[in-house]
Amino acid sequence: MFFKKNSMILLEGQKMKLIIVENYEEASVEAAKVMLEQVRSNPKSHLGLATGSTPIRLYELMIADHKLNNTSYRDIKTFNLDEYCGLQSTHPQSYHYFMNKHLFDGLDIDLHNVYLPKGFGDIQENCDAYNALLDKNGLDLQLLGIGSNGHIGFNEPGTAFESKTHYIELEESTRQDNARLFFNGNIDEVPTHAITMGIQNILDAKKILLIACGESKAKPIQTLVEGQMTIECPASALQNHQDVVVIVDTAAASLLTKK
Ligand code: F6R
């Protein structure tokens, strides 16, 4: 394999498009092109969305485009990957709050069409309800970040590739990563458990868009792009999918050997 900027690569029979750009801004611009193409070509798209630091600029670009070009989200449905357990949707660190603040408040989306897993109450009931919802609706495009330990959604290493929405204990490293960026740096404030779409739910999406920026993502990106499929790197499950776009900056691409 030979990688260069904006190259398309083939991975053992599966089609994965790998786009290498300079930095976070360029990665967000490339991701916005994929996202907006989806929304414009099908204004009734079902979008799987992510939280965390990675999609923040992409969401700003979607809002800017909506204001400038009137791209409408009125008939779009969204389904988030995950939610912390124990935080109500009004909690400033909940993913529900994050999505309102960083995306939904800036769009013309109908909030009745916005779905996130519910991290309180009867969790098993919530998992079953979310699986039923996903099965009924289907996802046209799933947006993903990636954890420094290779997680997608909150599917931590060791999660079965066949998993559906489930309750999970977060790894210490995940809680540390999230404390660094959110929760005022205090790991004790980061919930210990979450509810997350399973890897199978993610693989069921028609198209997958993964963005990874920064050195801490280099190792899992190497495994995803060049490594063996293993449950120790949940993102490597994407090698099984037929339509994946991976957008990385040079830091996240730094361990790819065939640049
Ligand atoms: C967020 C999510 C996580 C993040 C990942 C990367 O909904 O499911 O998998 O995408 O932890 O987080 P950031 O973007 O903060 O590096």
Coordinates of C-alpha atoms and ligand atoms in Angstrom, one line a residue:
M1 CA 0.0 0.0 0.0
F2 CA 1.2 3.5 -0.7
F3 CA -0.3 6.5 1.1
K4 CA -0.3 10.1 0.0
K5 CA -2.4 13.1 0.5
N6 CA -6.0 12.4 -0.5
S7 CA -5.2 8.9 -1.6
M8 CA -7.8 6.1 -1.9
I9 CA -6.5 2.8 -0.6
L10 CA -7.9 -0.7 -0.8
L11 CA -7.7 -2.9 2.3
E12 CA -7.8 -6.7 1.6
G13 CA -10.9 -6.6 -0.5
Q14 CA -12.7 -3.9 1.4
K15 CA -13.0 -0.3 0.2
M16 CA -11.6 2.3 2.7
K17 CA -10.9 5.8 1.6
L18 CA -8.1 7.3 3.6
I19 CA -7.6 11.1 3.4
I20 CA -4.5 12.5 5.0
V21 CA -4.5 16.3 5.5
E22 CA -2.3 18.7 7.4
N23 CA -4.3 19.6 10.4
Y24 CA -7.6 19.6 12.4
E25 CA -9.0 22.5 10.3
E26 CA -8.4 20.7 7.0
A27 CA -9.8 17.5 8.5
S28 CA -13.0 19.2 9.5
V29 CA -13.4 20.8 6.1
E30 CA -13.0 17.4 4.4
A31 CA -15.4 15.9 6.8
A32 CA -17.9 18.7 6.2
K33 CA -17.8 17.9 2.4
V34 CA -18.8 14.3 3.1
M35 CA -21.5 15.3 5.6
L36 CA -23.0 18.0 3.5
E37 CA -23.0 15.8 0.4
Q38 CA -25.1 13.3 2.4
V39 CA -27.5 15.9 3.7
R40 CA -28.0 17.6 0.3
S41 CA -28.3 14.4 -1.7
N42 CA -30.9 13.0 0.8
P43 CA -32.6 15.7 2.9
K44 CA -34.3 12.9 4.9
S45 CA -31.0 11.3 5.9
H46 CA -30.6 9.4 9.1
L47 CA -27.3 10.6 10.6
G48 CA -25.4 8.8 13.4
L49 CA -23.5 11.5 15.3
A50 CA -20.6 11.7 17.7
T51 CA -19.5 13.9 20.6
G52 CA -16.1 14.7 22.0
S53 CA -13.6 17.3 20.8
T54 CA -13.1 16.0 17.3
P55 CA -16.4 16.9 15.6
I56 CA -16.7 20.3 17.2
R57 CA -15.3 22.2 14.2
L58 CA -17.2 20.0 11.7
Y59 CA -20.4 21.0 13.6
E60 CA -19.4 24.7 13.4
L61 CA -18.9 24.3 9.6
M62 CA -22.4 22.6 9.3
I63 CA -24.0 25.5 11.1
A64 CA -22.1 28.1 9.0
D65 CA -23.2 26.3 5.9
H66 CA -26.8 26.1 7.1
K67 CA -26.8 29.9 7.7
L68 CA -25.1 30.7 4.4
N69 CA -26.7 28.2 2.0
N70 CA -29.9 27.3 3.8
T71 CA -29.1 23.6 3.9
S72 CA -32.1 22.3 5.8
Y73 CA -32.2 19.7 8.5
R74 CA -35.9 19.9 9.0
D75 CA -36.4 16.3 7.8
I76 CA -33.1 14.9 9.0
K77 CA -33.1 12.4 11.9
T78 CA -30.1 12.0 14.1
F79 CA -29.0 9.2 16.4
N80 CA -26.1 9.7 18.8
L81 CA -23.5 7.1 19.6
D82 CA -23.5 7.2 23.3
E83 CA -24.3 8.9 26.6
Y84 CA -22.8 8.9 30.1
C85 CA -24.8 7.0 32.7
G86 CA -26.2 9.0 35.5
L87 CA -26.3 12.4 33.8
Q88 CA -29.6 14.0 33.0
S89 CA -29.9 15.6 29.5
T90 CA -29.7 19.0 31.2
H91 CA -26.3 18.3 32.8
P92 CA -23.6 20.5 31.1
Q93 CA -21.3 17.4 30.6
S94 CA -24.0 15.2 29.2
Y95 CA -23.8 14.4 25.6
H96 CA -27.3 15.6 25.1
Y97 CA -26.3 19.0 26.3
F98 CA -23.2 18.9 24.2
M99 CA -25.2 18.2 21.0
N100 CA -27.7 21.0 21.7
K101 CA -24.9 23.4 22.3
H102 CA -22.5 22.5 19.5
L103 CA -25.0 21.5 16.8
F104 CA -28.7 21.4 17.2
D105 CA -29.2 24.9 18.5
G106 CA -27.6 26.2 15.3
L107 CA -29.7 24.3 12.8
D108 CA -33.4 24.1 11.9
I109 CA -33.6 20.5 13.1
D110 CA -36.8 19.3 14.6
L111 CA -35.8 18.2 18.1
H112 CA -38.4 15.4 17.9
N113 CA -36.1 13.9 15.3
V114 CA -33.1 13.9 17.6
Y115 CA -32.3 10.7 19.5
L116 CA -29.6 9.8 22.0
P117 CA -29.4 6.8 24.2
K118 CA -30.8 7.5 27.7
G119 CA -28.2 7.1 30.5
F120 CA -30.5 7.0 33.4
G121 CA -33.5 4.9 34.6
D122 CA -33.7 1.3 33.5
I123 CA -30.6 1.0 31.4
Q124 CA -31.4 -2.4 29.9
E125 CA -34.8 -1.2 28.8
N126 CA -33.1 1.9 27.3
C127 CA -30.6 -0.3 25.4
D128 CA -33.4 -2.5 24.0
A129 CA -35.4 0.6 23.0
Y130 CA -32.4 2.2 21.3
N131 CA -31.7 -1.0 19.3
A132 CA -35.3 -1.2 18.2
L133 CA -35.1 2.4 17.1
L134 CA -31.9 1.9 15.2
D135 CA -33.2 -1.3 13.6
K136 CA -36.4 0.5 12.5
N137 CA -34.8 3.6 11.1
G138 CA -31.3 2.5 9.8
L139 CA -28.4 4.9 9.5
D140 CA -27.3 6.4 6.2
L141 CA -24.1 7.9 7.6
Q142 CA -22.3 7.3 10.9
L143 CA -19.8 9.8 12.1
L144 CA -17.1 8.6 14.4
G145 CA -14.1 9.8 16.4
I146 CA -11.7 7.3 17.8
G147 CA -10.4 6.8 21.3
S148 CA -6.6 6.7 22.0
N149 CA -7.3 3.1 23.0
G150 CA -9.1 2.4 19.7
H151 CA -12.6 2.7 20.9
I152 CA -15.5 3.7 18.7
G153 CA -18.6 5.0 20.4
F154 CA -17.8 3.8 23.9
N155 CA -17.0 0.3 22.7
E156 CA -13.9 -0.2 24.7
P157 CA -11.2 -2.8 23.8
G158 CA -12.6 -6.4 24.2
T159 CA -16.1 -5.5 23.0
A160 CA -17.5 -8.1 20.6
F161 CA -17.9 -6.9 17.1
E162 CA -21.4 -8.3 17.1
S163 CA -22.4 -6.1 20.0
K164 CA -25.6 -4.0 20.0
T165 CA -26.4 -1.0 22.2
H166 CA -25.2 -1.9 25.7
Y167 CA -24.0 -0.7 29.1
I168 CA -20.3 -0.4 29.5
E169 CA -17.7 0.4 32.1
L170 CA -15.3 3.1 30.8
E171 CA -11.6 2.4 30.9
E172 CA -9.5 4.5 33.2
S173 CA -7.6 5.9 30.2
T174 CA -10.9 6.9 28.5
R175 CA -12.0 8.7 31.7
Q176 CA -8.6 10.4 31.8
D177 CA -8.8 11.5 28.2
N178 CA -12.3 12.9 28.8
A179 CA -11.3 14.6 32.0
R180 CA -8.4 16.4 30.2
L181 CA -10.8 18.0 27.7
F182 CA -14.1 18.2 29.7
F183 CA -15.1 18.0 33.4
N184 CA -12.6 20.7 34.4
G185 CA -9.8 18.2 34.3
N186 CA -11.2 16.3 37.2
I187 CA -11.4 12.5 36.6
D188 CA -13.6 12.0 39.7
E189 CA -16.3 13.9 37.9
V190 CA -16.3 11.7 34.8
P191 CA -18.9 9.0 35.0
T192 CA -17.6 5.4 35.3
H193 CA -20.3 3.9 33.0
A194 CA -22.0 4.8 29.7
I195 CA -24.5 3.5 27.3
T196 CA -23.3 3.1 23.8
M197 CA -24.4 1.8 20.4
G198 CA -22.6 -1.5 19.8
I199 CA -20.1 -2.2 17.1
Q200 CA -22.7 -4.1 15.1
N201 CA -25.0 -1.0 15.1
I202 CA -22.2 1.1 13.8
L203 CA -21.3 -1.5 11.1
D204 CA -25.0 -1.5 10.0
A205 CA -24.7 2.1 8.8
K206 CA -24.5 2.5 5.0
K207 CA -21.6 4.8 5.2
I208 CA -19.0 5.5 7.9
L209 CA -17.0 8.7 8.3
L210 CA -14.2 8.6 10.9
I211 CA -12.1 11.6 11.8
A212 CA -8.8 11.3 13.8
C213 CA -6.5 14.2 14.7
G214 CA -3.4 14.4 16.9
E215 CA -0.6 12.1 18.0
S216 CA -2.6 10.2 20.6
K217 CA -4.7 8.7 17.7
A218 CA -1.7 7.5 15.7
K219 CA -1.5 4.0 17.2
P220 CA -5.2 3.1 16.8
I221 CA -5.1 4.6 13.3
Q222 CA -2.2 2.4 12.4
T223 CA -4.1 -0.7 13.6
L224 CA -7.3 0.4 11.7
V225 CA -5.5 1.1 8.5
E226 CA -2.5 -1.4 8.5
G227 CA -3.2 -3.9 11.3
Q228 CA -5.0 -7.1 11.9
M229 CA -8.7 -7.0 12.9
T230 CA -8.8 -7.5 16.6
I231 CA -11.3 -6.8 19.4
E232 CA -8.4 -5.2 21.2
C233 CA -8.8 -2.3 18.7
P234 CA -12.6 -1.9 18.3
A235 CA -12.1 0.5 15.3
S236 CA -10.4 -2.3 13.4
A237 CA -13.9 -3.7 13.0
L238 CA -14.4 -1.1 10.3
Q239 CA -12.2 -3.1 8.0
N240 CA -15.3 -5.3 7.6
H241 CA -17.4 -2.4 6.2
Q242 CA -17.8 -1.6 2.5
D243 CA -17.9 2.2 2.6
V244 CA -15.6 3.9 5.1
V245 CA -14.0 7.3 4.8
V246 CA -11.1 7.9 7.3
I247 CA -9.9 11.4 7.5
V248 CA -6.6 11.9 9.5
D249 CA -4.2 14.7 10.1
T250 CA -0.4 14.2 9.7
A251 CA 0.0 13.6 13.4
A252 CA -2.6 10.8 13.5
A253 CA -1.1 9.4 10.3
S254 CA 2.5 9.5 11.7
L255 CA 2.7 5.7 12.4
L256 CA 1.5 4.6 9.0
T257 CA 4.5 2.9 7.5
K258 CA 3.9 3.2 3.8
K259 CA 3.5 7.0 3.5
Ligands
F6R1 C1 -18.1 10.3 21.3 C2 -17.5 8.9 21.2 C3 -16.0 8.7 21.4 C4 -15.1 9.8 20.9 C5 -13.7 9.4 21.2 C6 -12.7 10.5 20.7 O1 -19.5 10.3 21.1 O2 -18.2 8.1 20.9 O3 -15.7 7.5 20.7 O4 -15.3 9.9 19.5 O5 -13.5 9.2 22.5 O6 -12.9 11.6 21.5 P1 -12.2 13.0 21.2 O7 -12.9 13.5 19.9 O8 -12.6 13.9 22.3 O9 -10.8 12.7 21.0

